CSV table of N, CA and C in Angstrom, one decimal:
chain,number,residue,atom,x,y,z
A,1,UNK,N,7.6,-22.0,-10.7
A,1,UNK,CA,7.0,-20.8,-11.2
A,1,UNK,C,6.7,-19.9,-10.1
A,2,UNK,N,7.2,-18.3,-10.5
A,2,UNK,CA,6.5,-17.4,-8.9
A,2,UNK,C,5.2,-17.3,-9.0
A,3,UNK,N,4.6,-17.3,-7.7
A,3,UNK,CA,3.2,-17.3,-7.5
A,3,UNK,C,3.5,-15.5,-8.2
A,4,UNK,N,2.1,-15.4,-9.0
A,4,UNK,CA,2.0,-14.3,-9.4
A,4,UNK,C,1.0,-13.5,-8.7
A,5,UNK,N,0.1,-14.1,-7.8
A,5,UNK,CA,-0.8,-13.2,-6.8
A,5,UNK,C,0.1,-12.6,-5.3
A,6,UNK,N,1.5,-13.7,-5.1
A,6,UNK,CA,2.6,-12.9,-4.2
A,6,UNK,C,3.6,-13.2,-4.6
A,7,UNK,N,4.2,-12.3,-5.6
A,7,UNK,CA,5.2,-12.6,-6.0
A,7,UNK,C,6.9,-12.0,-4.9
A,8,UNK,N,6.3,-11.5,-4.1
A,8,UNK,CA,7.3,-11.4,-3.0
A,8,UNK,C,7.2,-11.8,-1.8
A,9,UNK,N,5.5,-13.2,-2.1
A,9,UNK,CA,5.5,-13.8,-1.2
A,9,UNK,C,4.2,-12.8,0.3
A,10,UNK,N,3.9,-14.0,0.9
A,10,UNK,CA,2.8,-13.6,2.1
A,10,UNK,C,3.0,-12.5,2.8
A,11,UNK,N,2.9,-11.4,3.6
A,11,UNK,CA,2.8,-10.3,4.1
A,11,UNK,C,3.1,-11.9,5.4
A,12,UNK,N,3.9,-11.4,6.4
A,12,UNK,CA,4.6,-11.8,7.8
A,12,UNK,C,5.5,-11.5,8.5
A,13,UNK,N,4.3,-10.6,9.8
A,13,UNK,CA,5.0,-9.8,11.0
A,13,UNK,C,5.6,-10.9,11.4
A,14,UNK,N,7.1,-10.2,11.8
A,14,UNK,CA,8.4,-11.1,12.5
A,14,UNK,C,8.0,-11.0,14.0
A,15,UNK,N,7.5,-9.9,14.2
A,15,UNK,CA,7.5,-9.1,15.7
A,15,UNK,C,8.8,-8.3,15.8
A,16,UNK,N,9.4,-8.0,15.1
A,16,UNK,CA,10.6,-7.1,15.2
A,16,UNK,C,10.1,-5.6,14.9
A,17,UNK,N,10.3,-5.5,16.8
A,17,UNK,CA,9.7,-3.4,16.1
A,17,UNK,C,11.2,-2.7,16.8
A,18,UNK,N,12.2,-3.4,16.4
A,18,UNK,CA,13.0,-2.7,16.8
A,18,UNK,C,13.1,-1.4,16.1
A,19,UNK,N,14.1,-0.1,16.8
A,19,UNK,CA,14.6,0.8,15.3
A,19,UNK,C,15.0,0.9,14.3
A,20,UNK,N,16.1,-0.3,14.1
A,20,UNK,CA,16.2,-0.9,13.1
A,20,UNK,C,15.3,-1.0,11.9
A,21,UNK,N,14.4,-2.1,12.6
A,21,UNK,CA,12.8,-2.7,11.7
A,21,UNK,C,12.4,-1.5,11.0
A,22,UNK,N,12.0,-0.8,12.1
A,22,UNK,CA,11.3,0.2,11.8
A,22,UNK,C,11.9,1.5,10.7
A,23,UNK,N,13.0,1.8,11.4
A,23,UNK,CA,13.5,2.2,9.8
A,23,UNK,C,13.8,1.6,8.7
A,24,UNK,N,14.0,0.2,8.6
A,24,UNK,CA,13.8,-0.1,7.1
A,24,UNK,C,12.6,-0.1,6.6
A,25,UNK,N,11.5,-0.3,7.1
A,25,UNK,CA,10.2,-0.4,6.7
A,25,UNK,C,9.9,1.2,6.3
A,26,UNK,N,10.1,2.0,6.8
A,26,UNK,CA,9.9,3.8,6.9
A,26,UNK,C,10.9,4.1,5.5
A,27,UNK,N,12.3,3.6,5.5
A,27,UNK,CA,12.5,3.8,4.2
A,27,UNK,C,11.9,2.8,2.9
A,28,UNK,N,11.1,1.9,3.7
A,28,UNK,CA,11.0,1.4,2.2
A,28,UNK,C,9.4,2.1,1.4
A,29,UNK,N,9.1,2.7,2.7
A,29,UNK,CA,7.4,3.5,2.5
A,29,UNK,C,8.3,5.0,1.7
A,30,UNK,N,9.3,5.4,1.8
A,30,UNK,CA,9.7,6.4,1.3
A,30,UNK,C,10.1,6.2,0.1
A,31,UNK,N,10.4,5.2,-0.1
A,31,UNK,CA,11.0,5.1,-1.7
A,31,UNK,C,10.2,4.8,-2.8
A,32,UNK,N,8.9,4.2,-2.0
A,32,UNK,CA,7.6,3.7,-2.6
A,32,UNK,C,7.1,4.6,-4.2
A,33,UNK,N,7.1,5.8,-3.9
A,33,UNK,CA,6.4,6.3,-5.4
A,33,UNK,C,7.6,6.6,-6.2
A,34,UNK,N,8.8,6.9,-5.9
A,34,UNK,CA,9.8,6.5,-7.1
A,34,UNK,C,9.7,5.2,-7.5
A,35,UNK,N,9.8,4.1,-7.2
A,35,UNK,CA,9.9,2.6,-7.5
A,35,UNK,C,8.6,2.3,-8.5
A,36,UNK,N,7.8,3.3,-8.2
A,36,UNK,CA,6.3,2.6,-8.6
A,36,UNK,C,6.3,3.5,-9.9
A,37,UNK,N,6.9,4.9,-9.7
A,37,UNK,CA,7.0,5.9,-11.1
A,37,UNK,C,7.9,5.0,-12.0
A,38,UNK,N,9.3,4.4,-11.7
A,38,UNK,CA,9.6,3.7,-12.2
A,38,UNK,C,9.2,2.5,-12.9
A,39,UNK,N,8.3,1.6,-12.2
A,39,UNK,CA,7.7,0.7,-12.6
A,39,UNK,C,6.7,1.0,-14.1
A,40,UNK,N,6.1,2.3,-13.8
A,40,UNK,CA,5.2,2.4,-15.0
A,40,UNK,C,5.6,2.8,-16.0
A,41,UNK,N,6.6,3.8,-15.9
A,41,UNK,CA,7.4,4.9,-16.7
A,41,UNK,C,7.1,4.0,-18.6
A,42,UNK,N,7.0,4.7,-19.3
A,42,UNK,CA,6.8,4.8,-20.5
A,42,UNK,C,5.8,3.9,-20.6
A,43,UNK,N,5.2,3.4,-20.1
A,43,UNK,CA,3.6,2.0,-20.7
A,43,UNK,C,2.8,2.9,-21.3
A,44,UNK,N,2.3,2.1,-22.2
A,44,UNK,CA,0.7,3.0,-23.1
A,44,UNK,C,-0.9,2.7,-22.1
A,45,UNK,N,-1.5,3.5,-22.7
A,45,UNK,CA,-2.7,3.1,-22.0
A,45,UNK,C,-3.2,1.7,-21.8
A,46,UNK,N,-2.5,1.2,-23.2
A,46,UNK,CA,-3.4,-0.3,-23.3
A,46,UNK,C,-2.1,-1.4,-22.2
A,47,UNK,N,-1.1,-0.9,-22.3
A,47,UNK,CA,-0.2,-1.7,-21.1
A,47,UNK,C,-0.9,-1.6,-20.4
A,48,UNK,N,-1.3,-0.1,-19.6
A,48,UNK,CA,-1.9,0.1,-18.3
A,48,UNK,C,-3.0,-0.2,-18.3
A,49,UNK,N,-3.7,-1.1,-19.2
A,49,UNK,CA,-4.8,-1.4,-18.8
A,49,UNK,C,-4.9,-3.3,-19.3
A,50,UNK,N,-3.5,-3.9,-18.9
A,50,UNK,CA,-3.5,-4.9,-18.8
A,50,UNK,C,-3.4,-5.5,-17.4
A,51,UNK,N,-3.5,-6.7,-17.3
A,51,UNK,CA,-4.2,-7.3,-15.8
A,51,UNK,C,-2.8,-7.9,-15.7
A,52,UNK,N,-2.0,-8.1,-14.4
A,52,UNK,CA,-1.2,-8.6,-14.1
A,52,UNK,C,-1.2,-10.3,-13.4
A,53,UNK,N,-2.6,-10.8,-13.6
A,53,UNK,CA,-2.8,-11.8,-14.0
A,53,UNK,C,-4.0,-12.2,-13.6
A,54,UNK,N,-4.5,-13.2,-14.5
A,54,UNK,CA,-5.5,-13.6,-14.8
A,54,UNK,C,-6.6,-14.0,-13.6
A,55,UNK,N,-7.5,-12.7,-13.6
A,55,UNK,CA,-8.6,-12.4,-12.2
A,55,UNK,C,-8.1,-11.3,-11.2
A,56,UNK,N,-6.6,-10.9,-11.8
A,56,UNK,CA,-6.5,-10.2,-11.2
A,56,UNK,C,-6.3,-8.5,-11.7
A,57,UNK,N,-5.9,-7.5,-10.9
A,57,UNK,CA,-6.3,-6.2,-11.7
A,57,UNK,C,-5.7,-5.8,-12.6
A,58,UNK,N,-5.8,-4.7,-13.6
A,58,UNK,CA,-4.9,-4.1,-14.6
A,58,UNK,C,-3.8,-2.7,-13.4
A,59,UNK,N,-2.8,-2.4,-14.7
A,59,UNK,CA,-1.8,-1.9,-13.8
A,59,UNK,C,-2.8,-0.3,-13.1
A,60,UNK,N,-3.0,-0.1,-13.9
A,60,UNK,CA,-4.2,1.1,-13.7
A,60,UNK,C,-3.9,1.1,-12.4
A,61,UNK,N,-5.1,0.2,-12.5
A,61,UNK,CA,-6.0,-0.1,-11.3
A,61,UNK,C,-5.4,-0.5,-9.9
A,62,UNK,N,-4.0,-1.0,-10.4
A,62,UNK,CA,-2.9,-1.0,-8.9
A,62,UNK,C,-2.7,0.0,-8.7
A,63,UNK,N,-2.3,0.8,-9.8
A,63,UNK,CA,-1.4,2.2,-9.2
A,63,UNK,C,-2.5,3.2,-8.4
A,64,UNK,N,-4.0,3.1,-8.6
A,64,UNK,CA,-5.0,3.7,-8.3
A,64,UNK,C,-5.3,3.3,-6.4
A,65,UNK,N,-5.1,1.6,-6.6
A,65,UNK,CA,-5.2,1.0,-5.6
A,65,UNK,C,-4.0,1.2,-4.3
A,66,UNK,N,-3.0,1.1,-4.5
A,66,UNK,CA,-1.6,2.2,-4.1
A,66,UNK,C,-2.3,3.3,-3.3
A,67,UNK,N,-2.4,4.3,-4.3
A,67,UNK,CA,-3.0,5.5,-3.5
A,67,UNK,C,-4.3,5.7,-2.8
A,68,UNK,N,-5.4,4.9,-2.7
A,68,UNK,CA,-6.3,4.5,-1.9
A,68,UNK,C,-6.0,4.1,-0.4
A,69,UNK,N,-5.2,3.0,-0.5
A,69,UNK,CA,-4.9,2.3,0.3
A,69,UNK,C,-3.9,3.1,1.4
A,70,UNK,N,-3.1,3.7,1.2
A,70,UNK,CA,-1.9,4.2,1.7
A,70,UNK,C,-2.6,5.5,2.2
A,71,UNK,N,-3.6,6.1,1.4
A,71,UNK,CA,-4.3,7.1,2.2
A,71,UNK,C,-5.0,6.5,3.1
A,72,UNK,N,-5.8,5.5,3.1
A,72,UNK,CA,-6.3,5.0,4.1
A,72,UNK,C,-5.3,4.1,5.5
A,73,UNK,N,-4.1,4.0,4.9
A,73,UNK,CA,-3.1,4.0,6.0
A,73,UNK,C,-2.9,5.1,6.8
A,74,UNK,N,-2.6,5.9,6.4
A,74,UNK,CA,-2.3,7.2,6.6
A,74,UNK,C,-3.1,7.5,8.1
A,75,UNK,N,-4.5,7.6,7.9
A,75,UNK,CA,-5.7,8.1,8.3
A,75,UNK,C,-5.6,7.1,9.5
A,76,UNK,N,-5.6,5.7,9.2
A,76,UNK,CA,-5.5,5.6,10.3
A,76,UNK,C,-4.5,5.6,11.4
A,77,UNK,N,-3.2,5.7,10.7
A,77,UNK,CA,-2.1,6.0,11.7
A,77,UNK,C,-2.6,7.0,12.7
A,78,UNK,N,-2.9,8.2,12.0
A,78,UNK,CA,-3.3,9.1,12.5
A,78,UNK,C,-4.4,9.4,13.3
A,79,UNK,N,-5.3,8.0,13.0
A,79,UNK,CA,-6.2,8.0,14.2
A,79,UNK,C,-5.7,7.4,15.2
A,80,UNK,N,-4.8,6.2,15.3
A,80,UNK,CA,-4.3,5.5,16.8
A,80,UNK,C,-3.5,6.0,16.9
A,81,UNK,N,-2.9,7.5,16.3
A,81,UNK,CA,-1.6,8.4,17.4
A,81,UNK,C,-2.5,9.4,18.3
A,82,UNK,N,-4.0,9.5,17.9
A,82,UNK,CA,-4.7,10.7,18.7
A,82,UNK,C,-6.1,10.3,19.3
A,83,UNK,N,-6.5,9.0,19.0
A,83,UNK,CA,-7.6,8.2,20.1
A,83,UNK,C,-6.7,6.7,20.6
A,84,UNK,N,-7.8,6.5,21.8
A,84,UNK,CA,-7.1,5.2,21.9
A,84,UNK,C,-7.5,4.1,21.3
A,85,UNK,N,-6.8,2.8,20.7
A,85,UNK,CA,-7.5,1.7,20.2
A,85,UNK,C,-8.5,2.0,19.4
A,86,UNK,N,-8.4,3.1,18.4
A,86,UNK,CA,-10.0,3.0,17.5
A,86,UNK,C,-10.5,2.3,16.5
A,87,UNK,N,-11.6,1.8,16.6
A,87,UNK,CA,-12.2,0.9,15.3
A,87,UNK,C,-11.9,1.6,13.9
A,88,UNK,N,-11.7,1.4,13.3
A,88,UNK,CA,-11.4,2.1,11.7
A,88,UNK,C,-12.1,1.7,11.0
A,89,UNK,N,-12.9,2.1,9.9
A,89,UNK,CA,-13.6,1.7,9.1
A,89,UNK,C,-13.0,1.1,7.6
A,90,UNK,N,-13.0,-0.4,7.2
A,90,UNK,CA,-12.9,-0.7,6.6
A,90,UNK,C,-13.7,-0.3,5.2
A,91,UNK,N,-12.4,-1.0,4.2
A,91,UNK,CA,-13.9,-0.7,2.6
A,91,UNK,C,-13.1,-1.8,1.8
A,92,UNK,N,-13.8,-1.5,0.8
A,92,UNK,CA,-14.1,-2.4,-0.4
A,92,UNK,C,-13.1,-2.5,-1.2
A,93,UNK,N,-12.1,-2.3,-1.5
A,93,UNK,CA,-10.7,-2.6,-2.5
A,93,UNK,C,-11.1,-3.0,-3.6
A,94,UNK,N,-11.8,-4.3,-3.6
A,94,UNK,CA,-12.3,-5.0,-4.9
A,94,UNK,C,-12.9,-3.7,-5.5
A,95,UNK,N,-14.1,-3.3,-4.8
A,95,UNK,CA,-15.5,-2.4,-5.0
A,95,UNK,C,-14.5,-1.0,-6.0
A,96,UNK,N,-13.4,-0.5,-4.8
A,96,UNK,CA,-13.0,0.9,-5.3
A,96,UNK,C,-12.3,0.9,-6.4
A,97,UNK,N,-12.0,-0.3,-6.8
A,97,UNK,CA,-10.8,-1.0,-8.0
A,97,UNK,C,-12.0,-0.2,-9.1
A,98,UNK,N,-12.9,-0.6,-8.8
A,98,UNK,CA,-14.0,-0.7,-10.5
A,98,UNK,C,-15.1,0.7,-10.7
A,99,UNK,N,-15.0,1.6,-9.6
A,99,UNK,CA,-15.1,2.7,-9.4
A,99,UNK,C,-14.7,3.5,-10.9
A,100,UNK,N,-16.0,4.6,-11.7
A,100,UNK,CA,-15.4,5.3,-12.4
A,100,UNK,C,-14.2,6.1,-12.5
A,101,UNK,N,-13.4,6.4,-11.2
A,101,UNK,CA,-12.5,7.5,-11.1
A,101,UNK,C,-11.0,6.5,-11.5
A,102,UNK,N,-11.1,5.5,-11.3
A,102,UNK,CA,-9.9,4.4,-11.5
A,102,UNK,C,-9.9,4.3,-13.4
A,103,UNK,N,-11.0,4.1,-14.0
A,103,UNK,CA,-10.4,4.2,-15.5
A,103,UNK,C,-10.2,5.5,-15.9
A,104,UNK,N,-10.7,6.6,-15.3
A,104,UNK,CA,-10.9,7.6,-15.9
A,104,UNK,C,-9.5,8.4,-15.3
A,105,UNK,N,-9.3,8.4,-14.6
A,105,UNK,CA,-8.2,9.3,-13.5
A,105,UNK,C,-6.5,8.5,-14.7
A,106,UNK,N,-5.7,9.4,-14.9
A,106,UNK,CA,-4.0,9.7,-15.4
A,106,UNK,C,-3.8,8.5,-14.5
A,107,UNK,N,-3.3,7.7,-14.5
A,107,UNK,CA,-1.8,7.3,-13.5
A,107,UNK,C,-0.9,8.4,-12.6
A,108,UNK,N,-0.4,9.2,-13.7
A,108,UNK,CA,0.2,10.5,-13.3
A,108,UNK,C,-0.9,11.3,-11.7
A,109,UNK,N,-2.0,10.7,-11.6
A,109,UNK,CA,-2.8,11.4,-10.7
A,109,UNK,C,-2.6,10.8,-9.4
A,110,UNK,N,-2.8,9.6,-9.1
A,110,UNK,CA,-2.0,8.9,-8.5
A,110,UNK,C,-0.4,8.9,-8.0
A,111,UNK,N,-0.1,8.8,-8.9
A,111,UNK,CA,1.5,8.8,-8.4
A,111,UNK,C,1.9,10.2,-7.6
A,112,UNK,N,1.3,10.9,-8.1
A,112,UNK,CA,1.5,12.5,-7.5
A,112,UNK,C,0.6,12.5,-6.4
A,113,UNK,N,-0.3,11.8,-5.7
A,113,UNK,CA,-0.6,11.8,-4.6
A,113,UNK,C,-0.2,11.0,-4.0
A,114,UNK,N,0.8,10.2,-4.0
A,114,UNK,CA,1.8,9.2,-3.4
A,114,UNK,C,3.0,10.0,-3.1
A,115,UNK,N,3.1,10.6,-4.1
A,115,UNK,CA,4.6,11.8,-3.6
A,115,UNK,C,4.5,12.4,-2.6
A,116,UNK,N,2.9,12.7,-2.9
A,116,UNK,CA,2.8,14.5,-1.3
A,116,UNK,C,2.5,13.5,-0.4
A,117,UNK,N,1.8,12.4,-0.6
A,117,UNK,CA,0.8,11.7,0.7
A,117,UNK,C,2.6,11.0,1.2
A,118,UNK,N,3.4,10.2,0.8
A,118,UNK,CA,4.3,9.9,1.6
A,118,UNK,C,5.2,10.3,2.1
A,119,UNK,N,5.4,12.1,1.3
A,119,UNK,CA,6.2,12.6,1.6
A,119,UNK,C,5.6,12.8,3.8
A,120,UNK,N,4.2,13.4,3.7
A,120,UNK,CA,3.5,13.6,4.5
A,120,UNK,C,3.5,12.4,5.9
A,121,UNK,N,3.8,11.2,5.3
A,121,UNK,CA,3.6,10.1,6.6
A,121,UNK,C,5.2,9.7,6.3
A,122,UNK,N,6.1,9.7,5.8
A,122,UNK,CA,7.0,9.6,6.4
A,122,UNK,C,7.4,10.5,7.4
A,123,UNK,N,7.3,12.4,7.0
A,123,UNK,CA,7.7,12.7,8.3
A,123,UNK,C,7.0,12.3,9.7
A,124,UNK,N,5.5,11.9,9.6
A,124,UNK,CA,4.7,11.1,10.5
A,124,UNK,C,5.6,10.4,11.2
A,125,UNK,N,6.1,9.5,10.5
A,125,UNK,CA,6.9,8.0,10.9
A,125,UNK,C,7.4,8.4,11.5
A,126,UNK,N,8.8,9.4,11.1
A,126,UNK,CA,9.8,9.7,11.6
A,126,UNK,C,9.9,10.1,12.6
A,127,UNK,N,8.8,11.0,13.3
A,127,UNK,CA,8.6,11.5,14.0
A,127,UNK,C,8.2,11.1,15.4
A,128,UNK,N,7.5,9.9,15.0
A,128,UNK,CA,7.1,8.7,16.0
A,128,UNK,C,8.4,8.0,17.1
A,129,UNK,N,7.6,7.6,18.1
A,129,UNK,CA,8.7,7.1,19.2
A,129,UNK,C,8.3,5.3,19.1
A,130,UNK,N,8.9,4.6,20.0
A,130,UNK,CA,8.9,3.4,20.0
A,130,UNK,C,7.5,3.0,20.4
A,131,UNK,N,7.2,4.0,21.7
A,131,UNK,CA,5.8,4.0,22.5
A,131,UNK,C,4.6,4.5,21.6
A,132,UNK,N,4.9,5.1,20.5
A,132,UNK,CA,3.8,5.7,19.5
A,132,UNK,C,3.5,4.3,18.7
A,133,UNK,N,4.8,4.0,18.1
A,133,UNK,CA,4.1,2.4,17.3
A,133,UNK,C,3.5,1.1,18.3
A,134,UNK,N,4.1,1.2,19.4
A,134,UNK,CA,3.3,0.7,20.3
A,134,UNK,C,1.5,0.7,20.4
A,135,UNK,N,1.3,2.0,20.1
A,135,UNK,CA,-0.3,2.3,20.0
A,135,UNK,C,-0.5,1.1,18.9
A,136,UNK,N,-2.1,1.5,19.2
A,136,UNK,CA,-3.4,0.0,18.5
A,136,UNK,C,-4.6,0.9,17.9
A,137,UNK,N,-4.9,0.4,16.4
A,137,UNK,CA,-6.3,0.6,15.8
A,137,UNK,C,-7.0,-0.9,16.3
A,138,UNK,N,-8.3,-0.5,16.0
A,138,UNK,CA,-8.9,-2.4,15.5
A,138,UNK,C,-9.7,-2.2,14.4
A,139,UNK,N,-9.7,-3.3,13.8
A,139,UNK,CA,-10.0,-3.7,12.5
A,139,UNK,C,-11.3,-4.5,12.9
A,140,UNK,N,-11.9,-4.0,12.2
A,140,UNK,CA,-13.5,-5.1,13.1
A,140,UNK,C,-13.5,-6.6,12.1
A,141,UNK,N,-13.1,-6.7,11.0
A,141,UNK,CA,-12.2,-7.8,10.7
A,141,UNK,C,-11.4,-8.9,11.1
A,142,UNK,N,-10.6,-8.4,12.2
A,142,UNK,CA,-9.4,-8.7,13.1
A,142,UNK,C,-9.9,-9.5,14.5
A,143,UNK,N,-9.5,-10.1,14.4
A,143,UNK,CA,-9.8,-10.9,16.2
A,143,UNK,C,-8.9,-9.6,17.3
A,144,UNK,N,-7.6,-9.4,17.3
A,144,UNK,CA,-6.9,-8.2,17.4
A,144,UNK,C,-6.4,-7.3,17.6
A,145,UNK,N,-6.4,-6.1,18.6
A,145,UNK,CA,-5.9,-4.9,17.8
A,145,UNK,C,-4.5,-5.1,17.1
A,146,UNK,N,-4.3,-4.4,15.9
A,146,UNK,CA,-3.3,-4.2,15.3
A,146,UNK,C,-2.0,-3.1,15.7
A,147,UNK,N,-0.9,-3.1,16.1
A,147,UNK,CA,0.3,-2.5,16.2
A,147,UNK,C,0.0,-1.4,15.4
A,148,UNK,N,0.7,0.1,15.4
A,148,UNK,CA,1.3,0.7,14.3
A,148,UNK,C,2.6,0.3,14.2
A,149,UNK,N,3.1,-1.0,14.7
A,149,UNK,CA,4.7,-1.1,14.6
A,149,UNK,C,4.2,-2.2,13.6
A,150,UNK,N,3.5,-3.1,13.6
A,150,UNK,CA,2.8,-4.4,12.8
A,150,UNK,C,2.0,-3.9,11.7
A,151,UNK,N,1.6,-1.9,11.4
A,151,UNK,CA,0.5,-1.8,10.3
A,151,UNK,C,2.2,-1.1,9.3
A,152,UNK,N,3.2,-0.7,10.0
A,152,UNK,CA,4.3,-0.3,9.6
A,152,UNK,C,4.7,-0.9,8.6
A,153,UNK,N,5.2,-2.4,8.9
A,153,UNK,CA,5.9,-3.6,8.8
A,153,UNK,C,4.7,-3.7,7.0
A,154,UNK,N,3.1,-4.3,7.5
A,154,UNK,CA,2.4,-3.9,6.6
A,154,UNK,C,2.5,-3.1,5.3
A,155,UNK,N,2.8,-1.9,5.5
A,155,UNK,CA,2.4,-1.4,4.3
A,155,UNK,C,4.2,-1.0,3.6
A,156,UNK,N,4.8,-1.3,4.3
A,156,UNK,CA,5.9,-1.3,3.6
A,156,UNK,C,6.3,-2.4,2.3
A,157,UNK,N,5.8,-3.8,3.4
A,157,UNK,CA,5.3,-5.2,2.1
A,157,UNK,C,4.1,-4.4,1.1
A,158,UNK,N,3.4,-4.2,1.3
A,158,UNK,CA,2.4,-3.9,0.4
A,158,UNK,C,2.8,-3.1,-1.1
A,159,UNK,N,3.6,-1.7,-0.6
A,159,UNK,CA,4.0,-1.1,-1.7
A,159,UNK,C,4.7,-1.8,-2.7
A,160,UNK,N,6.3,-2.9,-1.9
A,160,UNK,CA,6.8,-3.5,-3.3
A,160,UNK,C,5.8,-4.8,-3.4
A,161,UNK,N,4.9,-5.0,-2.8
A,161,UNK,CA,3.9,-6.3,-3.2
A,161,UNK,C,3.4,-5.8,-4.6
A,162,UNK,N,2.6,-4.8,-4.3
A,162,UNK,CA,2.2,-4.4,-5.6
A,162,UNK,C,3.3,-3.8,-6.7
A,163,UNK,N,4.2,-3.5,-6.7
A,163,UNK,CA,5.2,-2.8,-7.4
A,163,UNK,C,5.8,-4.0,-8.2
A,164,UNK,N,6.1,-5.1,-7.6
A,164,UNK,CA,6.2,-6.7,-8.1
A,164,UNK,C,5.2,-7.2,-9.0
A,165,UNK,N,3.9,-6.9,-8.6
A,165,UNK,CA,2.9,-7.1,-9.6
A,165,UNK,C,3.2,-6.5,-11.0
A,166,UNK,N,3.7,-5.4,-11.1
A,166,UNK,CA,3.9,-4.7,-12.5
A,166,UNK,C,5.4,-5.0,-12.9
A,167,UNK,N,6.6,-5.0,-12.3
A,167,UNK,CA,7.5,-5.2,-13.0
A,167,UNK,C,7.5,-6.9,-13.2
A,168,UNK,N,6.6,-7.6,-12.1
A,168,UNK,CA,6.9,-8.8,-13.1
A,168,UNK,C,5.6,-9.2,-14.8
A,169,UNK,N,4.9,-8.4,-14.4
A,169,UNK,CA,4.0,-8.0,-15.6
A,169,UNK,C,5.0,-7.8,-16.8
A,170,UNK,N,5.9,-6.7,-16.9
A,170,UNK,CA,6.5,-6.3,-17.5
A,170,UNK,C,7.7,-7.0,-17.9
A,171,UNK,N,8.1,-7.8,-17.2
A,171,UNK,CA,9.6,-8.9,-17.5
A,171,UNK,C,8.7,-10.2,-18.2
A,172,UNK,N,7.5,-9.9,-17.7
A,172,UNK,CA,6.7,-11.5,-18.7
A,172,UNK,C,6.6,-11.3,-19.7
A,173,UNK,N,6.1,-9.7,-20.4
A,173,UNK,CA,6.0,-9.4,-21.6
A,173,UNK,C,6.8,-8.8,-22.4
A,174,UNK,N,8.1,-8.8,-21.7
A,174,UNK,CA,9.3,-7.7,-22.5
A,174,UNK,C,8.5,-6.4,-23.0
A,175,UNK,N,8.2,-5.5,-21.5
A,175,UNK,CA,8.0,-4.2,-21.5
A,175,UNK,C,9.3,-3.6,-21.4
C-alpha cells in the first residue's frame, strides 16, 4: 500500500548542488502551480473540503498550505542572499491550516499567488550563482545551518509532496 502521509516518499538531500540539481529542482518549483491548478481543476467545494487522509488535511487546506509555505520560502531565501546565516522565524503549519482565512479564502486565491509568488523566485533562482546557494539561514529547530542549495532541493519535494496528496486523493475516489 503507498504510504499516504509520503506518498513520494521522505524529503532526502543527496548533497547534489550541482547545475544540473539545481536546475531540475528550479524547474520543478516552476511548474509547481500548473501541476497543482491541474490537480484541483473541476473539484466541488465538498471535494475540497475532503481530507486526504485520515488526520490528515482537506485539499483546501493544502492548496492554502502551498501558498503559505513557499511564501515563507521565498522570504527566507531572500533573507540568506542579503544577511549572513540568519535565524528565520518559524510558525505553526498545523496552527495556519485551521486559521479562518483557509476555509474562507477561493482555492483560485491561492493558486494565483503561487503563479505571481513563483513566477517571482524562480527568476530569484535563476538568477543565483553556485556561491549564492552556498549561503546558510538557521532554523532554530535545526542543529544546522541549512543550504539554499539543500532549502532548494526542499521545496521542490514539497510542492509534488503535496500535489501527490491530492491526485492520489483523487485516483482513490475516481475524481
Amino acid at each position: 500500500m503507498t504510504d499516504l502521509a509520503y506518498p513520494i516518499g521522505r524529503f532526502q538531500f543527496d548533497g547534489d548542488l550541482s547545475d544540473g540539481a539545481r536546475a531540475r529542482q528550479i524547474d520543478a518549483i516552476a511548474a509547481l502551480p500548473g501541476q497543482l491548478r491541474a490537480a484541483v481543476a473541476g473539484l466541488t467545494d465538498a471535494q475540497l473540503d475532503t481530507v486526504y487522509r485520515s488526520g490528515g488535511w482537506t485539499v483546501r487546506q493544502v492548496v492554502h498550505h502551498l501558498a503559505d509555505s513557499h511564501m515563507n520560502s521565498y522570504i527566507r531565501f531572500k533573507l540568506a542572499l542579503t544577511e549572513d546565516a540568519p535565524t528565520i522565524k518559524p510558525y505553526d503549519e498545523a496552527r495556519w491550516a485551521e486559521l479562518p482565512d483557509t476555509a474562507a479564502t477561493p482555492v483560485e486565491t491561492s493558486l494565483s499567488l503561487l503563479d505571481s509568488l513563483h513566477e517571482r523566485w524562480v527568476n530569484l533562482l535563476r538568477g543565483m550563482t553556485a556561491a549564492d546557494f552556498a549561503r546558510t539561514f538557521r532554523h532554530p529547530e535545526r542543529p544546522a545551518p541549512m543550504p539554499l542549495g539543500q532549502a532548494l532541493g526542499l521545496y521542490g519535494w514539497h510542492g509534488a509532496h503535496h500535489t501527490a496528496h491530492i491526485t492520489g486523493l483523487r485516483r482513490r475516489e475516481g475524481w
